[in-house]
Coordinates of C-alpha atoms and ligand atoms in Angstrom, one line a residue:
M1 CA -21.8 -11.6 1.0
D2 CA -23.3 -15.1 1.4
I3 CA -20.4 -17.5 1.8
N4 CA -21.7 -19.8 -0.9
S5 CA -21.4 -17.0 -3.6
L6 CA -18.3 -15.3 -2.0
F7 CA -16.2 -18.5 -2.4
S8 CA -18.0 -20.1 -5.3
V9 CA -16.1 -21.5 -8.3
D10 CA -19.1 -23.5 -9.6
G11 CA -19.4 -23.9 -13.3
K12 CA -15.8 -22.7 -14.1
V13 CA -13.2 -24.4 -16.3
A14 CA -9.7 -25.0 -15.0
V15 CA -6.3 -26.4 -16.2
V16 CA -4.1 -27.9 -13.5
T17 CA -0.6 -28.9 -14.8
G18 CA 0.9 -31.8 -13.0
G19 CA -2.5 -32.9 -11.8
S20 CA -1.8 -36.6 -11.7
R21 CA -0.5 -36.7 -8.1
G22 CA 0.7 -34.7 -5.1
I23 CA -0.3 -31.0 -4.8
G24 CA -1.8 -30.9 -8.3
E25 CA -4.1 -33.8 -7.5
M26 CA -5.1 -32.0 -4.2
I27 CA -6.0 -28.8 -6.1
T28 CA -7.8 -30.8 -8.8
A29 CA -9.9 -32.6 -6.1
G30 CA -10.8 -29.2 -4.5
F31 CA -12.0 -27.8 -7.8
L32 CA -14.0 -31.0 -8.8
A33 CA -15.7 -31.1 -5.4
N34 CA -16.9 -27.6 -6.0
G35 CA -18.3 -27.8 -9.5
V36 CA -15.2 -27.0 -11.7
K37 CA -14.5 -28.9 -14.9
V38 CA -10.7 -29.7 -14.7
Y39 CA -8.2 -30.5 -17.4
I40 CA -5.1 -32.2 -15.9
S41 CA -1.7 -32.8 -17.6
A42 CA 1.4 -34.8 -16.8
R43 CA 3.9 -36.9 -18.9
K44 CA 3.0 -40.4 -17.8
A45 CA -0.2 -41.1 -19.7
P46 CA -1.5 -44.2 -18.0
A47 CA -1.2 -42.7 -14.5
L48 CA -2.8 -39.5 -15.6
I49 CA -5.7 -41.2 -17.4
E50 CA -6.3 -43.5 -14.4
K51 CA -6.2 -40.5 -12.0
A52 CA -8.7 -38.5 -14.1
K53 CA -11.1 -41.4 -14.2
E54 CA -10.8 -42.0 -10.4
L55 CA -11.3 -38.3 -9.6
S56 CA -14.2 -37.9 -12.1
E57 CA -16.0 -40.8 -10.4
K58 CA -15.2 -39.7 -6.9
Y59 CA -16.5 -36.2 -7.4
D60 CA -19.1 -36.8 -10.1
Q61 CA -17.5 -34.0 -12.2
E62 CA -15.6 -33.9 -15.4
C63 CA -11.8 -34.4 -15.1
I64 CA -10.1 -34.6 -18.5
P65 CA -6.5 -35.9 -18.9
I66 CA -4.2 -34.4 -21.5
P67 CA -0.8 -36.2 -21.4
C68 CA 2.1 -34.0 -22.5
D69 CA 5.6 -32.8 -21.5
L70 CA 5.3 -29.1 -20.7
S71 CA 9.1 -28.5 -20.3
S72 CA 9.5 -27.7 -24.0
I73 CA 7.8 -25.2 -26.3
D74 CA 6.8 -28.1 -28.6
G75 CA 5.1 -29.8 -25.7
I76 CA 3.2 -26.6 -24.7
K77 CA 2.1 -26.1 -28.3
D78 CA 0.8 -29.7 -28.4
F79 CA -1.1 -29.1 -25.2
M80 CA -2.6 -25.9 -26.5
K81 CA -3.7 -27.5 -29.7
I82 CA -5.7 -30.1 -27.8
I83 CA -7.2 -27.7 -25.2
S84 CA -8.2 -25.2 -27.9
E85 CA -10.1 -27.9 -29.7
K86 CA -12.0 -28.7 -26.6
E87 CA -12.7 -25.3 -25.0
D88 CA -13.2 -21.7 -26.2
G89 CA -12.3 -20.2 -22.9
I90 CA -10.5 -21.1 -19.6
D91 CA -11.2 -19.5 -16.2
F92 CA -8.3 -20.8 -14.1
L93 CA -4.8 -21.9 -15.0
V94 CA -2.8 -23.5 -12.2
N95 CA 0.9 -23.8 -13.1
N96 CA 1.7 -26.6 -10.7
A97 CA 4.0 -29.1 -12.5
G98 CA 7.4 -28.9 -11.1
A99 CA 10.7 -30.8 -10.7
A100 CA 13.5 -30.7 -8.1
W101 CA 17.2 -31.7 -8.3
G102 CA 19.6 -32.2 -5.4
E103 CA 23.4 -32.4 -6.0
S104 CA 26.4 -31.1 -4.2
F105 CA 27.8 -27.7 -5.1
E106 CA 31.0 -29.2 -6.5
T107 CA 29.4 -31.5 -9.0
F108 CA 26.1 -29.9 -9.6
S109 CA 25.3 -30.7 -13.3
E110 CA 24.0 -28.7 -16.2
Q111 CA 21.3 -31.4 -16.6
G112 CA 20.1 -30.7 -13.0
W113 CA 20.0 -27.0 -13.8
D114 CA 18.2 -27.1 -17.1
K115 CA 15.7 -29.7 -16.3
V116 CA 14.5 -27.7 -13.3
M117 CA 14.6 -24.3 -14.9
D118 CA 12.8 -25.5 -18.1
L119 CA 9.9 -26.9 -16.2
N120 CA 9.6 -24.7 -13.2
V121 CA 10.2 -21.3 -14.9
K122 CA 10.2 -21.5 -18.7
S123 CA 7.1 -23.6 -18.9
I124 CA 5.1 -21.3 -16.6
F125 CA 5.9 -18.3 -18.7
F126 CA 5.2 -19.9 -22.1
L127 CA 2.1 -21.8 -21.1
T128 CA 0.6 -18.6 -19.6
Q129 CA 1.7 -16.7 -22.8
Q130 CA 0.0 -19.3 -25.0
M131 CA -3.1 -19.5 -22.9
R132 CA -3.7 -15.8 -22.6
D133 CA -6.3 -15.7 -25.4
L134 CA -8.3 -18.5 -23.8
L135 CA -8.1 -16.8 -20.4
S136 CA -9.2 -13.5 -21.9
K137 CA -12.3 -15.0 -23.5
R138 CA -13.9 -15.6 -20.1
S139 CA -12.5 -12.6 -18.1
S140 CA -14.3 -9.4 -17.2
L141 CA -13.8 -6.6 -14.7
E142 CA -16.4 -8.1 -12.4
D143 CA -15.2 -11.7 -12.9
P144 CA -11.5 -11.9 -13.9
S145 CA -9.7 -15.1 -15.0
R146 CA -6.9 -16.4 -12.7
V147 CA -3.4 -17.7 -13.0
I148 CA -1.9 -19.4 -10.0
N149 CA 1.8 -20.3 -10.0
I150 CA 3.0 -22.8 -7.5
G151 CA 6.3 -21.6 -6.1
S152 CA 7.9 -22.8 -2.9
I153 CA 9.1 -21.7 0.5
D154 CA 12.5 -22.7 -0.9
G155 CA 12.3 -19.7 -3.1
L156 CA 11.8 -17.5 0.0
N157 CA 14.1 -19.2 2.6
V158 CA 17.5 -20.8 2.1
P159 CA 16.7 -24.5 1.6
A160 CA 18.1 -27.2 3.9
L161 CA 19.2 -29.4 1.0
E162 CA 21.6 -28.6 -1.9
T163 CA 18.9 -27.8 -4.5
Y164 CA 20.5 -24.8 -6.2
S165 CA 18.5 -24.7 -9.4
Y166 CA 15.2 -25.5 -7.5
S167 CA 15.4 -22.7 -5.0
A168 CA 16.5 -20.2 -7.7
S169 CA 13.7 -21.4 -10.0
K170 CA 11.1 -20.9 -7.2
S171 CA 12.4 -17.3 -6.5
A172 CA 12.0 -16.7 -10.2
V173 CA 8.4 -18.0 -10.1
H174 CA 7.6 -15.6 -7.3
H175 CA 9.0 -12.6 -9.2
L176 CA 7.7 -13.7 -12.6
T177 CA 4.3 -13.8 -10.9
R178 CA 4.5 -10.1 -10.1
V179 CA 5.8 -9.2 -13.5
M180 CA 3.1 -11.2 -15.3
A181 CA 0.5 -9.8 -12.9
S182 CA 1.4 -6.3 -13.8
K183 CA 0.9 -7.0 -17.5
L184 CA -2.2 -9.2 -17.3
V185 CA -4.2 -7.3 -14.7
K186 CA -5.0 -4.8 -17.4
E187 CA -6.7 -7.7 -19.3
N188 CA -8.6 -8.8 -16.2
I189 CA -6.4 -11.8 -15.7
L190 CA -5.2 -12.0 -12.1
V191 CA -1.8 -13.7 -11.5
N192 CA -0.8 -14.9 -8.0
A193 CA 1.6 -17.5 -6.5
I194 CA 1.4 -19.9 -3.7
A195 CA 4.6 -20.9 -1.9
P196 CA 3.9 -24.3 -0.3
G197 CA 5.9 -25.7 2.6
P198 CA 6.0 -29.5 3.2
Y199 CA 3.2 -31.4 1.5
P200 CA 3.4 -35.3 1.2
S201 CA 4.2 -36.1 -2.4
N202 CA 6.6 -37.9 -4.7
M203 CA 8.8 -34.8 -4.7
L204 CA 9.2 -34.5 -0.9
G205 CA 8.8 -38.2 0.1
P206 CA 12.1 -39.6 -1.2
A207 CA 14.1 -37.0 0.8
V208 CA 12.6 -38.4 4.0
N209 CA 11.9 -42.0 3.1
Y210 CA 8.2 -41.1 3.1
D211 CA 8.4 -40.7 6.9
Y212 CA 7.1 -37.1 7.5
S213 CA 7.3 -37.4 11.4
E214 CA 10.5 -35.3 11.8
I215 CA 9.2 -32.6 9.4
E216 CA 5.9 -32.6 11.4
K217 CA 7.8 -32.2 14.7
R218 CA 9.8 -29.2 13.4
N219 CA 6.8 -27.5 11.8
P220 CA 5.2 -24.7 13.8
R221 CA 1.8 -26.3 13.1
K222 CA 3.2 -29.7 14.0
R223 CA 2.0 -31.3 10.7
V224 CA 2.5 -31.4 7.0
G225 CA 0.1 -29.7 4.6
S226 CA -3.2 -31.4 3.7
P227 CA -5.4 -31.3 0.5
E228 CA -7.8 -28.9 2.3
D229 CA -5.0 -26.4 3.0
I230 CA -3.9 -26.1 -0.6
A231 CA -7.3 -26.5 -2.2
G232 CA -8.8 -24.0 0.2
L233 CA -6.2 -21.4 -0.7
V234 CA -6.6 -22.0 -4.4
I235 CA -10.4 -21.7 -4.2
F236 CA -10.1 -18.4 -2.3
L237 CA -7.8 -17.0 -4.9
C238 CA -10.1 -18.1 -7.7
S239 CA -13.4 -17.0 -6.1
R240 CA -15.0 -13.6 -5.7
A241 CA -13.3 -13.4 -2.3
G242 CA -9.9 -13.3 -4.0
A243 CA -10.7 -10.9 -6.8
Y244 CA -8.8 -8.0 -5.3
T245 CA -5.6 -10.0 -4.6
V246 CA -3.0 -9.5 -7.4
G247 CA 0.7 -10.4 -7.8
E248 CA 1.0 -11.9 -4.3
T249 CA 3.0 -14.9 -3.2
I250 CA 1.1 -16.5 -0.3
T251 CA 2.8 -19.1 1.8
S252 CA 1.0 -22.3 2.8
D253 CA 3.6 -23.8 5.2
G254 CA 2.3 -24.0 8.7
G255 CA 4.2 -20.8 9.6
I256 CA 7.8 -21.8 8.6
V257 CA 8.6 -18.7 6.7
K258 CA 6.8 -16.1 8.8
T259 CA 7.5 -17.4 12.3
A260 CA 11.1 -18.6 11.9
S261 CA 13.4 -17.0 14.5
H262 CA 16.8 -15.7 13.5
N263 CA 19.9 -15.9 15.5
L264 CA 21.0 -12.3 15.8
G265 CA 24.4 -13.3 17.2
Ligands
LIG301 N1 5.5 -31.3 -2.0 C1 6.0 -30.3 -1.4 O1 6.4 -30.4 -0.3 C2 6.2 -29.0 -2.2 C3 6.7 -27.9 -1.5 C4 6.9 -26.7 -2.2 C5 6.5 -26.6 -3.5 N2 6.1 -27.7 -4.2 C6 5.8 -27.5 -5.6 O2 4.5 -28.0 -5.8 C7 4.4 -28.5 -7.2 C8 3.9 -29.9 -7.2 O3 4.8 -30.7 -6.5 P1 4.5 -32.2 -5.9 O4 5.2 -32.2 -4.6 O5 3.1 -32.4 -6.0 O6 5.4 -33.1 -6.9 P2 5.1 -34.5 -7.6 O7 4.3 -35.4 -6.7 O8 6.4 -34.9 -8.1 O9 4.1 -34.1 -8.8 C9 4.6 -33.4 -9.9 C10 3.6 -33.4 -11.0 O10 4.1 -32.7 -12.2 C11 4.1 -33.6 -13.3 N3 5.2 -33.3 -14.2 C12 6.5 -33.5 -13.9 N4 7.3 -33.1 -15.0 C13 6.4 -32.7 -15.9 C14 6.6 -32.2 -17.3 N5 7.8 -32.1 -17.8 N6 5.5 -31.9 -18.0 C15 4.2 -32.1 -17.4 N7 4.0 -32.5 -16.2 C16 5.1 -32.8 -15.4 C17 4.1 -35.0 -12.7 O11 3.7 -36.0 -13.6 P3 4.6 -36.9 -14.6 O12 5.8 -37.3 -13.8 O13 3.8 -38.0 -15.1 O14 5.0 -35.9 -15.7 C18 3.2 -34.8 -11.5 O15 1.8 -34.8 -11.9 C19 5.8 -28.3 -7.8 O16 5.9 -27.1 -8.5 C20 6.7 -28.2 -6.5 O17 7.9 -27.6 -6.8 C21 5.9 -28.9 -3.6

């Protein structure tokens, strides 16, 4: 019951997709600060390599970059080949890499549909499928491996912007989480999802010219999400404390989804 063992992730090995910036970087930092060796992936190699070096030095913990495009099966296979050569087991897989696309209903393009679905949904399924053996190697009834899928409150609420494929993809992530959880719990791999609200990043920033003040004013908690908010939730899910939580989608949004009032008129 000691808090240090209840929430410990020390000595574990994690993969965080899209770990080069934004929410993925926040999660990676939380792991590294608490003794987890982390593999991060993204497409742009120089930024990824630089980020891994910066975080390794900051937290005095191994952060290893694997550049790849996870939106195709070929990219996932390339990633798996590299990781399998380096590790014989993985404790935590955080499926975080994601993309958004906004376009009006009338002109919404096939490209904007496929790009988002390929990365946000297809890659989560196939990367988890391909990583199942590595996750199984280190899982037991007492100490299961974990998969955390990053969804979005846009998959729970109707989004403010015209992001048709994005909101559909995130609903799919939440449901896929339950479906994969029901399969993999039998192998001591626990699958859960987190649905973030607004977090400062390259995805949210351009929609508000990187000025989050209006978003903060509207948020029930009067602020955007911080690294501690998302890292703390991930660490809870990966620790002993989260070992009885399965198939959930947990919001991290300052209360947007659960406290929104509805106009009954
Ligand atoms: N920020 C928010 O307010 C918010 C809210 C709800 C949900 N989310 C979700 O949180 C996750 C992270 O978003 P973020 O806001 O941190 O976005 P971000 O700053 O744009 O970061 C996205 C990350 O994914 C990587 N990535 C993009 N395409 C990839 C591909 N094809 N293969 C591999 N990696 C790829 C990016 O690196 P490269 O560009 O180099 O590939 C980057 O590391 C996403 O799933 C997003 O939907 C974010």
